[in-house]
Amino acid sequence: MRYAILSDVHGNLEALEAILKALKKEGIDRYLFVGDAVGYGANPNECVEIIKSLADKAVAGNHDWGVLEKTPLDYFNPYAKEALKWTMEELKPENKEYLSQLPLVVEEKDFTIVHATLEKPEEWEYVYTTYEAHCNIQIQKTQVCFYGHSHIPIHFAENEHISFSRDPVVEIKENWKYFINIGSVGQPRDGDPRACCVIFDSEKKIVKYIREEYKISAAQEKIWKAGLPAILGERLAYGE
Ligand code: ZN
């Protein structure tokens, strides 16, 4: 089975369309979504509708919960908060309804997906250190778990020890467990502005990162035109 796994689209339609076009050539069997369809970008409805039609399994992220006020707006920084208020007004009821029924964790035989962490998914904690990744791997039942939230592609691998790597290809080895941040489609923060996602081949046991250029200027223009905080457009050019 070949899975395309996407996270943190954040209403960036240009980035989403570009990466889906690149994935078309990859013989994908199933699409999975790891949360934050909305927030920051100017096309929340279009992005939710694409995800809804494409992903057969999806989990909610903090911005999805923010727009539903399941996570209080005071949790967010001022720019995120302003964007969420705008998104609340924009989002169609049926798209809110879709986001509201998303679970926080999906576990299957081949994988687990969660936006932040497995221990307390609704608290949206960040995983930056090997210790934090280790804590997650301890409670992870499947060999591989995919997550998002920090928008920084990185993977942790553990057997007797834990290590991390930012290699673009991850070989899944027997007796090892993996906690893999798949990066962000719509607002990368690793200094590379290209849209990011992964392909997981569960037979070949390989995870491969995909980076795809998109028309950043078009996404920026829409953000500025909508009156969203200007920085949300500016940062797209730097991948920060
Ligand atoms: Zn996010």
XYZ file of N, CA and C and ligand atoms in Angstrom:
721
model
N 0.839 -1.203 0.000
C 0.000 0.000 0.000
C 0.872 1.250 0.000
N 0.548 2.170 -0.902
C 1.279 3.448 -0.930
C 0.375 4.565 -0.408
N 0.815 5.150 0.699
C 0.057 6.218 1.340
C 0.713 7.562 1.043
N -0.107 8.561 0.722
C 0.374 9.950 0.748
C -0.158 10.543 2.036
N 0.732 11.149 2.826
C 0.322 11.662 4.139
C 0.632 13.156 4.193
N -0.403 13.939 4.452
C -0.292 15.400 4.396
C -0.726 16.013 5.718
N -0.105 17.132 6.065
C -0.462 17.838 7.295
C -0.346 19.350 7.099
N -0.974 20.098 8.005
C -0.775 21.546 8.106
C -0.893 22.269 6.757
N -2.054 22.105 6.156
C -2.351 22.785 4.881
C -2.650 24.272 5.130
N -3.338 24.548 6.233
C -3.577 25.935 6.675
C -4.156 26.846 5.592
N -5.144 26.334 4.878
C -5.866 27.183 3.926
C -5.045 27.675 2.750
N -3.922 27.026 2.490
C -3.067 27.416 1.355
C -3.380 26.523 0.150
N -4.311 26.986 -0.670
C -4.800 26.187 -1.802
C -3.718 25.975 -2.861
N -2.907 27.007 -3.113
C -1.856 26.893 -4.141
C -0.886 25.768 -3.772
N -0.486 25.726 -2.513
C 0.454 24.687 -2.059
C -0.195 23.303 -2.128
N -1.456 23.229 -1.712
C -2.148 21.931 -1.712
C -2.308 21.393 -3.133
N -2.729 22.252 -4.040
C -2.923 21.800 -5.424
C -1.598 21.369 -6.057
N -0.531 22.113 -5.764
C 0.769 21.771 -6.356
C 1.268 20.417 -5.864
N 1.096 20.172 -4.571
C 1.628 18.907 -4.044
C 0.748 17.733 -4.496
N -0.549 17.953 -4.628
C -1.423 16.867 -5.105
C -1.115 16.530 -6.560
N -0.745 17.537 -7.329
C -0.371 17.309 -8.721
C 0.900 16.446 -8.779
N 1.845 16.754 -7.926
C 3.088 15.966 -7.882
C 2.799 14.528 -7.430
N 1.849 14.365 -6.523
C 1.527 13.026 -6.001
C 0.804 12.162 -7.032
N 0.171 12.802 -8.002
C -0.564 12.060 -9.043
C 0.334 11.080 -9.775
N 1.628 11.425 -9.890
C 2.559 10.565 -10.632
C 3.103 9.435 -9.764
N 2.685 9.386 -8.507
C 3.330 8.486 -7.546
C 2.547 7.206 -7.253
N 1.429 6.999 -7.931
C 0.657 5.772 -7.715
C 0.204 5.601 -6.273
N -0.491 6.608 -5.766
C -0.943 6.595 -4.367
C -2.240 5.781 -4.239
N -2.292 4.903 -3.229
C -3.506 4.127 -2.962
C -4.437 4.847 -1.993
N -3.839 5.453 -0.976
C -4.671 6.109 0.046
C -4.030 7.419 0.505
N -4.879 8.397 0.765
C -4.439 9.686 1.299
C -4.843 9.793 2.768
N -3.917 10.253 3.585
C -4.184 10.470 5.010
C -3.907 11.932 5.328
N -4.678 12.468 6.278
C -4.478 13.875 6.645
C -4.258 13.994 8.149
N -3.246 14.780 8.516
C -2.772 14.805 9.907
C -3.130 16.128 10.632
N -4.064 16.895 10.098
C -4.607 18.024 10.852
C -4.149 19.399 10.418
N -4.894 20.415 10.859
C -4.725 21.822 10.486
C -4.978 22.048 8.992
N -6.237 21.819 8.618
C -6.685 22.148 7.268
C -6.783 23.663 7.111
N -7.108 24.361 8.207
C -7.412 25.797 8.150
C -6.485 26.601 9.064
N -6.722 27.944 9.059
C -5.903 28.856 9.867
C -4.754 29.369 9.023
N -4.459 30.664 9.104
C -3.391 31.366 8.387
C -3.723 31.719 6.932
N -4.146 30.755 6.126
C -4.293 30.981 4.683
C -5.687 31.449 4.293
N -5.819 31.847 3.016
C -7.030 32.533 2.555
C -8.076 31.614 1.912
N -7.795 30.312 1.802
C -8.764 29.408 1.165
C -9.181 28.231 2.062
N -9.724 28.536 3.235
C -10.072 27.431 4.148
C -11.135 26.485 3.579
N -12.174 27.041 2.933
C -13.245 26.163 2.420
C -12.742 25.219 1.337
N -11.999 25.782 0.388
C -11.493 24.958 -0.721
C -10.591 23.844 -0.177
N -9.751 24.183 0.785
C -8.825 23.176 1.326
C -9.578 22.086 2.083
N -10.553 22.482 2.898
C -11.339 21.464 3.625
C -12.064 20.563 2.629
N -12.619 21.157 1.583
C -13.380 20.355 0.620
C -12.493 19.347 -0.114
N -11.285 19.757 -0.452
C -10.358 18.821 -1.112
C -9.971 17.690 -0.149
N -9.646 18.059 1.066
C -9.237 17.047 2.057
C -10.379 16.067 2.318
N -11.573 16.630 2.452
C -12.769 15.821 2.687
C -12.949 14.780 1.587
N -12.741 15.191 0.348
C -12.998 14.271 -0.767
C -11.840 13.287 -0.969
N -10.668 13.638 -0.499
C -9.479 12.836 -0.817
C -9.057 11.891 0.314
N -9.051 12.398 1.531
C -8.473 11.631 2.645
C -9.484 10.636 3.179
N -9.106 9.359 3.203
C -10.071 8.420 3.794
C -9.877 8.288 5.296
N -8.749 8.775 5.811
C -8.589 8.906 7.261
C -7.942 10.259 7.539
N -8.445 10.937 8.562
C -7.918 12.260 8.905
C -8.083 12.494 10.396
N -7.196 13.313 10.949
C -7.327 13.721 12.357
C -7.392 15.252 12.416
N -7.872 15.774 13.547
C -7.977 17.228 13.734
C -6.676 17.781 14.291
N -6.387 19.056 13.909
C -5.266 19.782 14.480
C -5.752 20.919 15.363
N -4.818 21.635 15.982
C -5.202 22.699 16.920
C -5.962 23.848 16.243
N -5.615 24.159 14.992
C -6.346 25.231 14.309
C -7.751 24.788 13.908
N -7.903 23.504 13.579
C -9.244 22.972 13.285
C -10.118 23.077 14.540
N -9.505 22.766 15.680
C -10.247 22.886 16.945
C -10.420 24.352 17.325
N -9.470 25.193 16.962
C -9.562 26.627 17.269
C -10.750 27.263 16.564
N -10.930 26.917 15.299
C -12.011 27.512 14.516
C -13.384 27.055 15.032
N -13.384 25.915 15.707
C -14.623 25.394 16.306
C -14.763 25.833 17.764
N -13.742 26.543 18.254
C -13.644 26.955 19.668
C -13.635 25.778 20.631
N -13.167 24.641 20.132
C -12.945 23.493 21.030
C -11.620 23.691 21.759
N -10.690 24.419 21.112
C -9.489 24.934 21.791
C -9.702 26.442 21.906
N -9.612 27.012 23.136
C -9.894 28.451 23.292
C -8.945 29.310 22.457
N -9.459 30.407 21.922
C -8.642 31.281 21.062
C -7.440 31.861 21.803
N -7.546 31.982 23.116
C -6.426 32.529 23.891
C -5.200 31.626 23.898
N -5.383 30.393 23.477
C -4.233 29.478 23.353
C -3.286 29.969 22.243
N -3.808 30.674 21.254
C -3.051 30.986 20.027
C -2.324 32.327 20.116
N -1.239 32.462 19.326
C -0.537 33.745 19.252
C -1.435 34.758 18.512
N -1.134 36.054 18.651
C -2.040 37.073 18.101
C -2.333 36.928 16.598
N -1.349 36.550 15.792
C -1.577 36.410 14.343
C -2.479 35.215 14.051
N -2.210 34.115 14.742
C -3.024 32.909 14.553
C -4.462 33.179 14.984
N -4.584 33.920 16.086
C -5.905 34.238 16.632
C -6.715 35.085 15.638
N -6.052 36.087 15.068
C -6.725 36.953 14.101
C -7.161 36.141 12.882
N -6.264 35.257 12.427
C -6.586 34.420 11.265
C -7.738 33.466 11.592
N -7.765 32.968 12.799
C -8.844 32.047 13.183
C -10.191 32.762 13.233
N -10.181 33.977 13.733
C -11.435 34.757 13.779
C -11.961 34.985 12.356
N -11.038 35.302 11.454
C -11.408 35.492 10.044
C -11.951 34.182 9.467
N -11.273 33.087 9.772
C -11.659 31.769 9.238
C -13.035 31.335 9.755
N -13.320 31.665 11.002
C -14.635 31.328 11.587
C -15.770 31.941 10.774
N -15.538 33.179 10.322
C -16.547 33.874 9.518
C -16.672 33.267 8.122
N -15.546 32.840 7.587
C -15.480 32.343 6.207
C -16.016 30.926 6.030
N -15.749 30.101 7.019
C -15.961 28.657 6.849
C -17.444 28.295 6.785
N -17.795 27.535 5.749
C -19.185 27.108 5.569
C -19.565 26.115 6.673
N -20.851 26.107 7.054
C -21.296 25.195 8.127
C -20.941 23.734 7.861
N -21.076 23.293 6.603
C -20.797 21.876 6.317
C -19.303 21.558 6.484
N -18.444 22.577 6.271
C -17.006 22.347 6.455
C -16.629 22.354 7.933
N -17.330 23.196 8.706
C -17.150 23.144 10.177
C -17.588 21.777 10.700
N -18.697 21.319 10.145
C -19.246 20.016 10.538
C -18.219 18.897 10.264
N -17.592 18.958 9.098
C -16.566 17.954 8.763
C -15.436 18.005 9.784
N -14.937 19.209 10.075
C -13.816 19.326 11.024
C -14.222 18.842 12.418
N -15.481 19.091 12.778
C -15.916 18.763 14.144
C -16.006 17.257 14.396
N -16.130 16.478 13.312
C -16.237 15.029 13.548
C -14.890 14.304 13.406
N -13.818 15.048 13.175
C -12.512 14.384 13.039
C -12.003 13.916 14.403
N -11.478 12.698 14.465
C -10.891 12.240 15.728
C -9.514 12.877 15.947
N -8.919 12.637 17.099
C -7.576 13.166 17.380
C -6.487 12.158 17.033
N -6.858 10.887 17.019
C -5.878 9.831 16.718
C -6.549 8.796 15.823
N -5.840 8.325 14.818
C -6.291 7.167 14.040
C -5.169 6.137 14.088
N -5.554 4.920 14.476
C -4.560 3.842 14.530
C -5.035 2.693 13.651
N -4.170 2.279 12.733
C -4.442 1.092 11.916
C -3.275 0.132 12.069
N -3.302 -0.973 11.298
C -2.230 -1.964 11.395
C -0.876 -1.355 10.979
N -0.891 -0.580 9.898
C 0.358 -0.054 9.327
C 0.881 1.215 9.991
N 0.006 1.964 10.668
C 0.418 3.302 11.114
C -0.509 3.851 12.189
N -0.013 4.901 12.856
C -0.849 5.771 13.680
C -0.658 7.185 13.134
N -1.726 7.986 13.153
C -1.572 9.420 12.850
C -2.142 10.244 13.993
N -1.419 11.323 14.332
C -1.845 12.247 15.388
C -1.247 13.611 15.045
N -1.963 14.696 15.329
C -1.417 16.009 14.979
C -0.228 16.384 15.866
N -0.379 16.179 17.184
C 0.667 16.628 18.113
C 1.306 15.421 18.818
N 0.735 14.981 19.931
C 1.318 13.829 20.641
C 0.220 12.851 21.040
N 0.618 11.606 21.259
C -0.355 10.566 21.600
C -0.803 10.634 23.058
N 0.076 11.122 23.928
C -0.261 11.074 25.346
C -1.456 11.965 25.671
N -1.363 13.222 25.247
C -2.494 14.146 25.466
C -2.716 14.914 24.166
N -3.323 14.268 23.189
C -3.430 14.906 21.868
C -4.151 16.245 21.896
N -5.088 16.415 22.825
C -5.884 17.658 22.864
C -5.113 18.809 23.502
N -3.926 18.530 24.050
C -3.126 19.629 24.643
C -2.118 20.220 23.661
N -2.001 19.605 22.502
C -1.194 20.170 21.409
C 0.231 20.486 21.851
N 0.871 19.508 22.464
C 2.261 19.731 22.876
C 3.180 19.572 21.674
N 4.324 20.247 21.733
C 5.294 20.161 20.637
C 6.354 19.130 20.962
N 6.834 18.452 19.921
C 7.925 17.492 20.077
C 9.145 18.064 19.373
N 10.137 18.484 20.156
C 11.368 18.999 19.576
C 12.570 18.129 19.935
N 12.529 17.501 21.119
C 13.723 16.797 21.614
C 13.562 15.284 21.471
N 14.704 14.593 21.557
C 14.646 13.123 21.500
C 13.893 12.582 22.716
N 13.996 13.263 23.874
C 13.259 12.790 25.056
C 11.747 12.864 24.814
N 11.297 13.985 24.257
C 9.858 14.132 23.983
C 9.390 13.081 22.963
N 10.233 12.821 21.976
C 9.884 11.796 20.981
C 9.850 10.408 21.631
N 10.805 10.156 22.512
C 10.867 8.871 23.238
C 9.571 8.643 24.036
N 9.093 9.678 24.712
C 7.859 9.561 25.510
C 6.689 9.147 24.620
N 6.665 9.694 23.410
C 5.596 9.333 22.489
C 5.748 7.890 22.002
N 6.964 7.520 21.653
C 7.218 6.174 21.124
C 6.865 5.110 22.177
N 7.046 5.448 23.445
C 6.699 4.522 24.534
C 5.235 4.100 24.502
N 4.366 5.015 24.103
C 2.931 4.669 24.113
C 2.374 4.386 22.714
N 3.255 4.459 21.737
C 2.864 4.218 20.343
C 2.786 2.711 20.086
N 1.618 2.221 19.647
C 1.446 0.766 19.486
C 1.920 0.270 18.122
N 1.892 1.115 17.125
C 2.324 0.704 15.786
C 3.815 1.032 15.596
N 4.417 0.395 14.598
C 5.847 0.636 14.375
C 6.123 2.074 13.942
N 5.179 2.631 13.172
C 5.372 3.971 12.628
C 4.210 4.865 13.054
N 4.553 6.070 13.509
C 3.530 7.061 13.825
C 3.893 8.365 13.117
N 2.937 8.948 12.416
C 3.159 10.200 11.687
C 2.476 11.339 12.436
N 3.188 12.486 12.528
C 2.610 13.648 13.194
C 2.997 14.926 12.459
N 2.473 16.066 12.951
C 2.742 17.351 12.310
C 3.001 18.422 13.352
N 2.235 19.530 13.289
C 2.160 20.554 14.319
C 3.335 21.550 14.328
N 4.579 21.084 14.326
C 5.710 22.027 14.354
C 6.067 22.522 12.957
N 5.551 21.857 11.924
C 5.838 22.202 10.524
C 7.308 21.973 10.180
N 7.993 21.151 10.931
C 9.408 20.887 10.675
C 9.615 19.399 10.395
N 9.961 19.059 9.149
C 10.152 17.649 8.834
C 11.390 17.080 9.536
N 11.156 16.037 10.322
C 12.249 15.388 11.070
C 11.723 14.010 11.467
N 12.615 13.029 11.610
C 12.105 11.770 12.150
C 12.991 11.234 13.263
N 12.333 10.577 14.206
C 13.005 9.945 15.339
C 12.896 8.441 15.161
N 13.996 7.722 15.450
C 14.012 6.263 15.346
C 14.546 5.706 16.655
N 13.874 4.676 17.171
C 14.287 4.135 18.474
C 14.296 2.613 18.458
N 15.383 2.014 18.939
C 15.348 0.621 19.418
C 15.902 0.652 20.823
N 17.200 0.363 21.021
C 17.728 0.534 22.379
C 18.007 2.007 22.666
N 18.375 2.721 21.622
C 18.622 4.161 21.746
C 17.696 4.896 20.792
N 17.633 6.193 20.996
C 16.830 7.008 20.082
C 17.737 7.999 19.363
N 17.466 8.183 18.075
C 18.231 9.175 17.327
C 17.271 9.933 16.414
N 17.757 11.013 15.839
C 16.903 11.750 14.917
C 17.654 12.045 13.637
N 16.907 12.306 12.588
C 17.526 12.601 11.306
C 16.583 13.454 10.479
N 17.179 14.205 9.543
C 16.345 14.987 8.634
C 16.535 14.481 7.197
N 17.012 13.256 7.068
C 17.179 12.667 5.735
C 15.836 12.639 5.002
N 15.876 12.831 3.687
C 14.610 12.833 2.939
C 14.022 11.437 2.676
N 14.784 10.402 3.002
C 14.266 9.038 2.856
C 14.495 8.296 4.180
N 13.457 7.613 4.659
C 13.550 6.876 5.920
C 13.297 5.399 5.630
N 14.282 4.557 5.930
C 14.074 3.109 5.787
C 13.553 2.566 7.109
N 12.415 1.899 7.049
C 11.805 1.356 8.259
C 12.416 -0.022 8.531
N 13.237 -0.104 9.578
C 13.953 -1.342 9.879
C 13.225 -2.130 10.957
N 13.370 -3.450 10.857
C 12.743 -4.320 11.836
C 13.239 -4.004 13.250
N 12.376 -4.150 14.214
C 12.704 -3.915 15.629
C 12.969 -2.450 15.986
N 12.723 -1.566 15.076
C 12.823 -0.132 15.372
C 11.431 0.477 15.323
N 11.266 1.558 16.092
C 10.010 2.312 16.030
C 10.311 3.741 15.564
N 9.341 4.309 14.872
C 9.569 5.600 14.215
C 8.460 6.600 14.559
N 8.885 7.815 14.855
C 7.961 8.923 15.082
C 8.360 9.995 14.071
N 7.504 10.195 13.087
C 7.910 10.927 11.882
C 7.080 12.187 11.684
N 7.747 13.345 11.756
C 7.057 14.597 11.450
C 7.082 14.800 9.937
N 5.904 14.909 9.365
C 5.804 14.908 7.905
C 5.909 16.303 7.295
N 6.160 17.319 8.137
C 6.292 18.682 7.603
C 4.936 19.263 7.237
N 4.958 20.442 6.640
C 3.718 21.177 6.361
C 3.544 21.434 4.867
N 2.327 21.202 4.398
C 2.002 21.540 3.004
C 1.969 23.065 2.833
N 1.243 23.749 3.713
C 0.877 25.134 3.439
C 1.651 26.217 4.159
N 2.524 25.822 5.110
C 3.331 26.842 5.795
C 4.596 26.208 6.375
N 5.516 25.744 5.502
C 6.750 25.099 5.983
C 7.563 26.063 6.862
N 8.216 25.509 7.869
C 8.992 26.361 8.786
C 10.427 25.874 8.956
N 10.920 25.127 7.983
C 12.296 24.611 8.103
C 13.256 25.366 7.186
N 12.847 26.559 6.767
C 13.717 27.368 5.908
C 13.617 27.021 4.434
N 12.823 26.022 4.110
C 12.581 25.629 2.720
C 11.109 25.927 2.425
N 10.842 26.917 1.584
C 9.439 27.332 1.398
C 8.578 26.374 0.576
N 9.176 25.339 0.008
C 8.387 24.420 -0.824
C 7.412 23.596 0.029
N 6.248 23.302 -0.539
C 5.259 22.466 0.137
C 5.875 21.099 0.451
N 5.484 20.529 1.588
C 6.102 19.270 2.045
C 5.030 18.248 2.431
N 5.308 16.968 2.136
C 4.488 15.865 2.645
C 5.315 14.595 2.527
N 4.752 13.443 2.882
C 5.502 12.190 2.705
C 4.682 11.158 1.947
N 5.421 10.201 1.373
C 4.822 8.987 0.824
C 5.354 7.832 1.665
N 4.440 6.998 2.128
C 4.819 5.827 2.930
C 4.446 4.580 2.142
N 5.451 3.794 1.784
C 5.215 2.518 1.109
C 5.316 1.424 2.165
N 4.163 0.869 2.536
C 4.141 -0.062 3.672
C 4.694 -1.438 3.315
N 4.775 -1.770 2.023
C 5.397 -3.049 1.623
C 6.918 -2.910 1.549
N 7.351 -1.855 0.889
C 8.801 -1.631 0.755
C 9.414 -1.063 2.029
N 8.573 -0.653 2.959
C 9.038 -0.092 4.243
C 9.916 1.127 4.030
N 9.378 2.053 3.278
C 10.128 3.287 3.020
C 9.203 4.496 3.154
N 9.712 5.511 3.809
C 9.024 6.800 3.873
C 9.880 7.803 3.110
N 9.253 8.504 2.194
C 10.013 9.453 1.368
C 9.358 10.833 1.470
N 10.165 11.851 1.746
C 9.646 13.220 1.771
C 9.550 13.765 0.346
N 8.481 14.496 0.095
C 8.270 15.155 -1.197
C 8.319 16.666 -0.946
N 9.075 17.397 -1.747
C 9.041 18.867 -1.686
C 8.630 19.377 -3.052
N 7.709 20.316 -3.051
C 7.178 20.800 -4.318
C 7.043 22.324 -4.311
N 7.570 22.950 -5.361
C 7.412 24.398 -5.486
C 5.970 24.727 -5.842
N 5.524 25.872 -5.395
C 4.193 26.331 -5.786
C 4.223 27.843 -5.948
N 3.118 28.404 -6.426
C 3.084 29.841 -6.683
C 2.837 30.603 -5.378
N 3.921 30.843 -4.662
C 3.845 31.508 -3.354
C 3.208 32.886 -3.483
N 3.570 33.617 -4.569
C 3.058 34.982 -4.718
C 1.524 35.004 -4.785
N 0.931 33.978 -5.381
C -0.541 33.929 -5.486
C -1.168 33.727 -4.108
N -0.578 32.836 -3.308
C -1.094 32.599 -1.949
C -0.925 33.854 -1.092
N 0.197 34.547 -1.267
C 0.455 35.784 -0.510
C -0.562 36.866 -0.848
N -0.772 37.066 -2.148
C -1.711 38.091 -2.607
C -3.083 37.911 -1.970
N -3.530 36.649 -1.922
C -4.856 36.363 -1.355
C -4.900 36.691 0.133
N -3.821 36.362 0.830
C -3.754 36.648 2.270
C -3.835 38.152 2.510
N -3.092 38.909 1.715
C -3.073 40.367 1.890
C -4.415 40.984 1.497
N -4.990 40.478 0.416
C -6.276 40.984 -0.054
C -7.390 40.733 0.959
N -7.286 39.597 1.647
C -8.317 39.237 2.629
C -8.197 40.068 3.907
N -7.091 40.804 4.031
C -6.890 41.603 5.238
C -6.356 40.788 6.411
N -5.841 39.617 6.122
C -5.200 38.800 7.164
C -3.853 39.445 7.532
N -3.289 39.143 8.712
C -2.009 39.772 9.072
C -0.956 39.578 7.972
N -0.303 40.674 7.571
C 0.622 40.642 6.430
C 1.737 39.622 6.612
N 2.172 39.443 7.841
C 3.272 38.520 8.127
C 2.935 37.082 7.686
N 1.657 36.745 7.687
C 1.257 35.380 7.305
C 1.512 35.125 5.821
N 1.510 36.205 5.044
C 1.899 36.089 3.640
C 3.410 36.135 3.494
N 4.031 37.080 4.193
C 5.488 37.275 4.061
C 6.267 36.009 4.420
N 5.868 35.356 5.488
C 6.653 34.202 5.971
C 6.681 33.041 4.971
N 5.670 32.977 4.093
C 5.622 31.864 3.122
C 6.838 31.873 2.201
N 7.345 33.085 1.917
C 8.487 33.211 0.992
C 9.772 32.660 1.607
N 9.821 32.644 2.934
C 11.056 32.210 3.617
C 10.952 30.797 4.178
N 9.743 30.246 4.197
C 9.568 28.932 4.824
C 9.836 29.009 6.316
N 9.284 30.052 6.945
C 9.518 30.242 8.392
C 8.192 30.447 9.120
Zn -0.114 23.807 11.940
